[in-house]
PDB file of C-alpha atoms in Angstrom:
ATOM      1  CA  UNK A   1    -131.170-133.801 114.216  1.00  0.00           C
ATOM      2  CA  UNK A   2    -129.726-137.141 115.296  1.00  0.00           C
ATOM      3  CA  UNK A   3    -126.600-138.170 113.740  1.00  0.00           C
ATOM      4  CA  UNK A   4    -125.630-141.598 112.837  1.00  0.00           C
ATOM      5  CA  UNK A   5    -122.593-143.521 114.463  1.00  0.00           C
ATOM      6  CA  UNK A   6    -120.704-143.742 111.298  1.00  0.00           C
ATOM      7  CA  UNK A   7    -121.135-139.495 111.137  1.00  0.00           C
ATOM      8  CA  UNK A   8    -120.534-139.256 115.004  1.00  0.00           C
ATOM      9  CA  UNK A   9    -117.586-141.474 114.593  1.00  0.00           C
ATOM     10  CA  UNK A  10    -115.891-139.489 111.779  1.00  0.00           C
ATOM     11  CA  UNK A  11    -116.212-136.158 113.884  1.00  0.00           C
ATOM     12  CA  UNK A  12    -114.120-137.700 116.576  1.00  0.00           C
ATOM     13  CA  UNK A  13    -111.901-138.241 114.397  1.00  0.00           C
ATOM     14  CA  UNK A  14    -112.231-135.097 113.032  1.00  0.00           C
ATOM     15  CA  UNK A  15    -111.237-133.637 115.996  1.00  0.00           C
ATOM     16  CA  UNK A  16    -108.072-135.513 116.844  1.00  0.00           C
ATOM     17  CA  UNK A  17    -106.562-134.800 113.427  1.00  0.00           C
ATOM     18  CA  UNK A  18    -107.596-131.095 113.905  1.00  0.00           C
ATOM     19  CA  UNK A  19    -105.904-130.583 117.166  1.00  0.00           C
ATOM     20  CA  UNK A  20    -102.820-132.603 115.564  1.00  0.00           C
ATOM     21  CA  UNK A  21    -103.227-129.955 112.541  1.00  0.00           C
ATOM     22  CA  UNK A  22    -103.183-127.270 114.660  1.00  0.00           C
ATOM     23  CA  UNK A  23    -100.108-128.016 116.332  1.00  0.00           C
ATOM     24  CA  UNK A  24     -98.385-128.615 112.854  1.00  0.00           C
ATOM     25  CA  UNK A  25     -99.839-126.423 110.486  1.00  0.00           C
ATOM     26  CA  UNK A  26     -96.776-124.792 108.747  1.00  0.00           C
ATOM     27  CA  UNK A  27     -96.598-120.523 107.841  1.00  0.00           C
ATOM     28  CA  UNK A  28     -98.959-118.250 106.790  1.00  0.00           C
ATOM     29  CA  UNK A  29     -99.567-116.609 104.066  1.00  0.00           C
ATOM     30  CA  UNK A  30     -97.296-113.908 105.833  1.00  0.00           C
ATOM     31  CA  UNK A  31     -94.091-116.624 104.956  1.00  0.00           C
ATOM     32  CA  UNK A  32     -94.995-117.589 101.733  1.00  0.00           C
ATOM     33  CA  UNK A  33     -92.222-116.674  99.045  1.00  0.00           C
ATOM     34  CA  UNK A  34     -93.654-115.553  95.869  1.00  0.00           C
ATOM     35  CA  UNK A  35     -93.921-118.037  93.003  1.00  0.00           C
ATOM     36  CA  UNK A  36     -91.722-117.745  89.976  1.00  0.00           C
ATOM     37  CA  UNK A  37     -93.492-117.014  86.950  1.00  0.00           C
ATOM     38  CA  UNK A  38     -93.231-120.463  84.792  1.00  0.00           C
ATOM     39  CA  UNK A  39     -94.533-122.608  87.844  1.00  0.00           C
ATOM     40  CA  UNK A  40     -97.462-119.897  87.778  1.00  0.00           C
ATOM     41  CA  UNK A  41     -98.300-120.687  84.174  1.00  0.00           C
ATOM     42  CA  UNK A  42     -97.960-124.538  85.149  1.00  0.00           C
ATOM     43  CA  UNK A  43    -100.201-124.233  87.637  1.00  0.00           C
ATOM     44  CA  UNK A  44    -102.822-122.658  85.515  1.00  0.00           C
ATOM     45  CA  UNK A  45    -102.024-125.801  82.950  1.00  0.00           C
ATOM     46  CA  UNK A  46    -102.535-128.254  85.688  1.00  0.00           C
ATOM     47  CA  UNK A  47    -106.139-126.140  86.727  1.00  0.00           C
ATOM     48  CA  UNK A  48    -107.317-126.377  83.151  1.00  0.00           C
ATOM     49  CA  UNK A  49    -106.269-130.093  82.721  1.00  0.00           C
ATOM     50  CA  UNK A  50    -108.097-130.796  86.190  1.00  0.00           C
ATOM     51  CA  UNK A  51    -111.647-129.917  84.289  1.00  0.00           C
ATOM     52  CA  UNK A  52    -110.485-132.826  81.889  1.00  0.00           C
ATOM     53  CA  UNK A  53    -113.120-135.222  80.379  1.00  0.00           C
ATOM     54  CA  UNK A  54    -110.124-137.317  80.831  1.00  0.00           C
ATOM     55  CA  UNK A  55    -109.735-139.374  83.604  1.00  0.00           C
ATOM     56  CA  UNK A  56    -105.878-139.770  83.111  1.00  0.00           C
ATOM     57  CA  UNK A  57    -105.430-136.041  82.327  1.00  0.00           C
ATOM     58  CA  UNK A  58    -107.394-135.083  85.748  1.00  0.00           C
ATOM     59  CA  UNK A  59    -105.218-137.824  87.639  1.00  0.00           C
ATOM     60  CA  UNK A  60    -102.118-136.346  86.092  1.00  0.00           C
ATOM     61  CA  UNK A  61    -103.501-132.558  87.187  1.00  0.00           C
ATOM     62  CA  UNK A  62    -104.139-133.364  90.238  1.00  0.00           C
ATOM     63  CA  UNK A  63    -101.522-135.444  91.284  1.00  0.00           C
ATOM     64  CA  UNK A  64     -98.754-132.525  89.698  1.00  0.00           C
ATOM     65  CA  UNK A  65    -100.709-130.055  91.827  1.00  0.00           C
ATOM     66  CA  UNK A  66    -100.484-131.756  95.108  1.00  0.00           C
ATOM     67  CA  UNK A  67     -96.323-131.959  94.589  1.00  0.00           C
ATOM     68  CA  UNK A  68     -96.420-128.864  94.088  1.00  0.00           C
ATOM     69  CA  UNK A  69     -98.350-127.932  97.772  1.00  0.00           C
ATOM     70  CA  UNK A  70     -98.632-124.080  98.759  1.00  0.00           C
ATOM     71  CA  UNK A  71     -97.324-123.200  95.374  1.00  0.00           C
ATOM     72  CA  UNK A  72    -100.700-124.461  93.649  1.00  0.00           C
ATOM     73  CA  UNK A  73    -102.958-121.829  95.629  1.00  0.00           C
ATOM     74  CA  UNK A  74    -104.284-120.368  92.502  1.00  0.00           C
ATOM     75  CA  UNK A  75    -106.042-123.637  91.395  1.00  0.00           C
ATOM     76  CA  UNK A  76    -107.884-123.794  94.842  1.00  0.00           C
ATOM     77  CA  UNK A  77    -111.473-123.331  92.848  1.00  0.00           C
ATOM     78  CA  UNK A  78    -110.536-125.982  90.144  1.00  0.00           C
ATOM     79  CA  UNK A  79    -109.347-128.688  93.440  1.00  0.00           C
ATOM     80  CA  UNK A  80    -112.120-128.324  95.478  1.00  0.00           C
ATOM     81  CA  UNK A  81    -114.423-128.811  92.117  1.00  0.00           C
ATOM     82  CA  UNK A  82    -112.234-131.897  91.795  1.00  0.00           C
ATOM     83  CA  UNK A  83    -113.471-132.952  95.653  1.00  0.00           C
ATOM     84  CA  UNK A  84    -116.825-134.007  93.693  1.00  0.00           C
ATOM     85  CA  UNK A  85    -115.412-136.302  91.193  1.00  0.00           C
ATOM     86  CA  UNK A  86    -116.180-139.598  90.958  1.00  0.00           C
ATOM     87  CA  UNK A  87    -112.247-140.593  90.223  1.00  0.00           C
ATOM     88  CA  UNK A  88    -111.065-141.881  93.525  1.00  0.00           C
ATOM     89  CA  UNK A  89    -107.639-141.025  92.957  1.00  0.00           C
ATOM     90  CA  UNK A  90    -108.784-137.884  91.263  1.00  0.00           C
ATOM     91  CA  UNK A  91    -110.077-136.779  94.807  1.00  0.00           C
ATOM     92  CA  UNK A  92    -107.536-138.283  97.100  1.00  0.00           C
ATOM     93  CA  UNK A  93    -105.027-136.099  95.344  1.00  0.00           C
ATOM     94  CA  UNK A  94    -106.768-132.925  95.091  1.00  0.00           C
ATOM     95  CA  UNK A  95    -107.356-133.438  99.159  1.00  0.00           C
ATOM     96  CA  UNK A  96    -103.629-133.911  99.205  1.00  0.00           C
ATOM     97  CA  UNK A  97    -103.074-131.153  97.329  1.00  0.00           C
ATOM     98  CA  UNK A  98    -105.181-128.513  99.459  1.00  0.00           C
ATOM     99  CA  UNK A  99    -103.465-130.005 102.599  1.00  0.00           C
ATOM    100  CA  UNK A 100    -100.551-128.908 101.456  1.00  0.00           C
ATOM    101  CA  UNK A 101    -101.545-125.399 101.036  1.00  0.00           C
ATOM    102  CA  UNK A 102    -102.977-125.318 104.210  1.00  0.00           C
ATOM    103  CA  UNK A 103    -104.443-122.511 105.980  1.00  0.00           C
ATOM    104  CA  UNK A 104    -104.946-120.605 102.646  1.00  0.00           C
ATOM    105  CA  UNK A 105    -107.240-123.302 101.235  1.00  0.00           C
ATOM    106  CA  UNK A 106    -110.263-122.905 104.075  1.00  0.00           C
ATOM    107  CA  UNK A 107    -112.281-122.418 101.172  1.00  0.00           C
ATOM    108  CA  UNK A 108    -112.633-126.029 100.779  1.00  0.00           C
ATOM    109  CA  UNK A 109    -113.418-126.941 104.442  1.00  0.00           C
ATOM    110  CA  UNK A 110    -117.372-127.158 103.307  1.00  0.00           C
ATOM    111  CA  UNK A 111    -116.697-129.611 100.370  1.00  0.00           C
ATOM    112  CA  UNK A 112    -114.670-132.121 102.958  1.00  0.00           C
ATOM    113  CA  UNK A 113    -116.568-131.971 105.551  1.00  0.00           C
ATOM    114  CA  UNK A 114    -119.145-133.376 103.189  1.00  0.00           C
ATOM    115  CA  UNK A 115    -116.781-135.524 102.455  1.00  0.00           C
ATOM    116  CA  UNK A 116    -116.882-137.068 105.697  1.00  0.00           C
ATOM    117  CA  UNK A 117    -120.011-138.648 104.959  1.00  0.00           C
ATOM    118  CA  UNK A 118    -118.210-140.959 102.265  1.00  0.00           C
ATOM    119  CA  UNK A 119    -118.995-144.838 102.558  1.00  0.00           C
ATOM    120  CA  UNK A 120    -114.708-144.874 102.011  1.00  0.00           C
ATOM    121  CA  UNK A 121    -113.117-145.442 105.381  1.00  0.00           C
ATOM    122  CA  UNK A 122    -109.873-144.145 103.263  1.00  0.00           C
ATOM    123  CA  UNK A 123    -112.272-140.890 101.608  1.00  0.00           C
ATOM    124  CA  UNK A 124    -113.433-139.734 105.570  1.00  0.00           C
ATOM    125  CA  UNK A 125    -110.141-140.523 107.003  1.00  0.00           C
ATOM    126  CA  UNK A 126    -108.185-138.137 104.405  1.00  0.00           C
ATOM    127  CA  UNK A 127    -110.783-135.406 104.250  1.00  0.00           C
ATOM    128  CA  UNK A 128    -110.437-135.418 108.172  1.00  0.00           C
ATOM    129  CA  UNK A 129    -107.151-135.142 107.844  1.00  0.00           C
ATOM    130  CA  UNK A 130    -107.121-132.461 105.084  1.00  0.00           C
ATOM    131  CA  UNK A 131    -109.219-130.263 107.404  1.00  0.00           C
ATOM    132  CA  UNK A 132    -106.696-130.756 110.106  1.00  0.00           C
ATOM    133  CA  UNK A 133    -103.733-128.931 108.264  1.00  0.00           C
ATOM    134  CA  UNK A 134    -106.463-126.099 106.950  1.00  0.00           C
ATOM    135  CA  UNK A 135    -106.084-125.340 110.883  1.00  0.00           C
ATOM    136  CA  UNK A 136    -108.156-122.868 112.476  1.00  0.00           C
ATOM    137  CA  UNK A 137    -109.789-120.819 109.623  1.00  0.00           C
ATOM    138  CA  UNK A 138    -112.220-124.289 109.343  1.00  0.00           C
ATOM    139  CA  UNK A 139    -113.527-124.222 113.368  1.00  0.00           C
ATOM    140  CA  UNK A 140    -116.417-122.334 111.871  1.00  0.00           C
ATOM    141  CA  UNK A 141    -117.266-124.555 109.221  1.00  0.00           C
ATOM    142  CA  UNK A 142    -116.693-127.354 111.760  1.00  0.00           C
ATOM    143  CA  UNK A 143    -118.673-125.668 114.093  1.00  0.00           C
ATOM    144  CA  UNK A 144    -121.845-125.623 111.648  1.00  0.00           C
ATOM    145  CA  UNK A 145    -121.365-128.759 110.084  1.00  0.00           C
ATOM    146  CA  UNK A 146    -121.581-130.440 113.974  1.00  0.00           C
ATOM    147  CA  UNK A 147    -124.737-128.964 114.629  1.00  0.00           C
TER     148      UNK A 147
END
């Protein structure tokens, strides 16, 4: 299968911010303190609110969620969902938000790599560099996705 230049272009970049993710991507789950109980129950708030048929409420969601980086690892499913709405700033901060959690969040790799077929410069640049801070856990997906 012959890729285009746009597609060969964003896995280039995809591999520069990877290799720059690799060499930055924080602890483990190993380091992680555990998260007090009221910021648990937020969390779940913020999931619930990202499923919104309001635009505002999902921006709001997703915007607390990224602020709140490793700590929002229980709303993983609802943030990748949130990779496939049509909101740009719905998605930019969801992205942002499993960056932050980094390693834990591989689960999304598939979601943005697909990403990195967006017609938004901004949309492939971010999901490469989301997949950069997932670190290694996403050389598989990477691996598929470049055949």
């Amino acid at each position: 299968m012959r890729r285009s230049r746009k597609t060969q272009r964003s896995f280039r970049l995809l591999v520069i911010v990877l290799v720059t993710g690799l060499l930055t991507t924080g602890p483990t789950s190993a380091a992680l303190d555990e998260t007090p109980a009221e910021e648990t129950a937020a969390v779940e708030a913020y999931a619930e609110q990202l499923e919104s048929g309001n635009v505002e409420a999902r921006r709001d969601a997703a915007y607390a969620l990224a602020a709140l980086g490793r700590d929002s690892l229980a709303a993983l499913p609802e943030l990748i969902n949130a990779l496939g709405d049509r909101d740009e700033q719905v998605w930019m901060q969801s992205a942002m938000a499993i960056a932050r959690i980094g390693p834990l969040a591989s689960d999304a790799a598939p979601a943005l790599i697909e990403s990195l077929d967006s017609r938004s410069d901004q949309m492939r640049y971010r999901a490469a560099w989301a997949l950069g801070q997932l670190g290694p856990p996403v050389i598989p997906a990477l691996r598929d996705a470049s055949k």
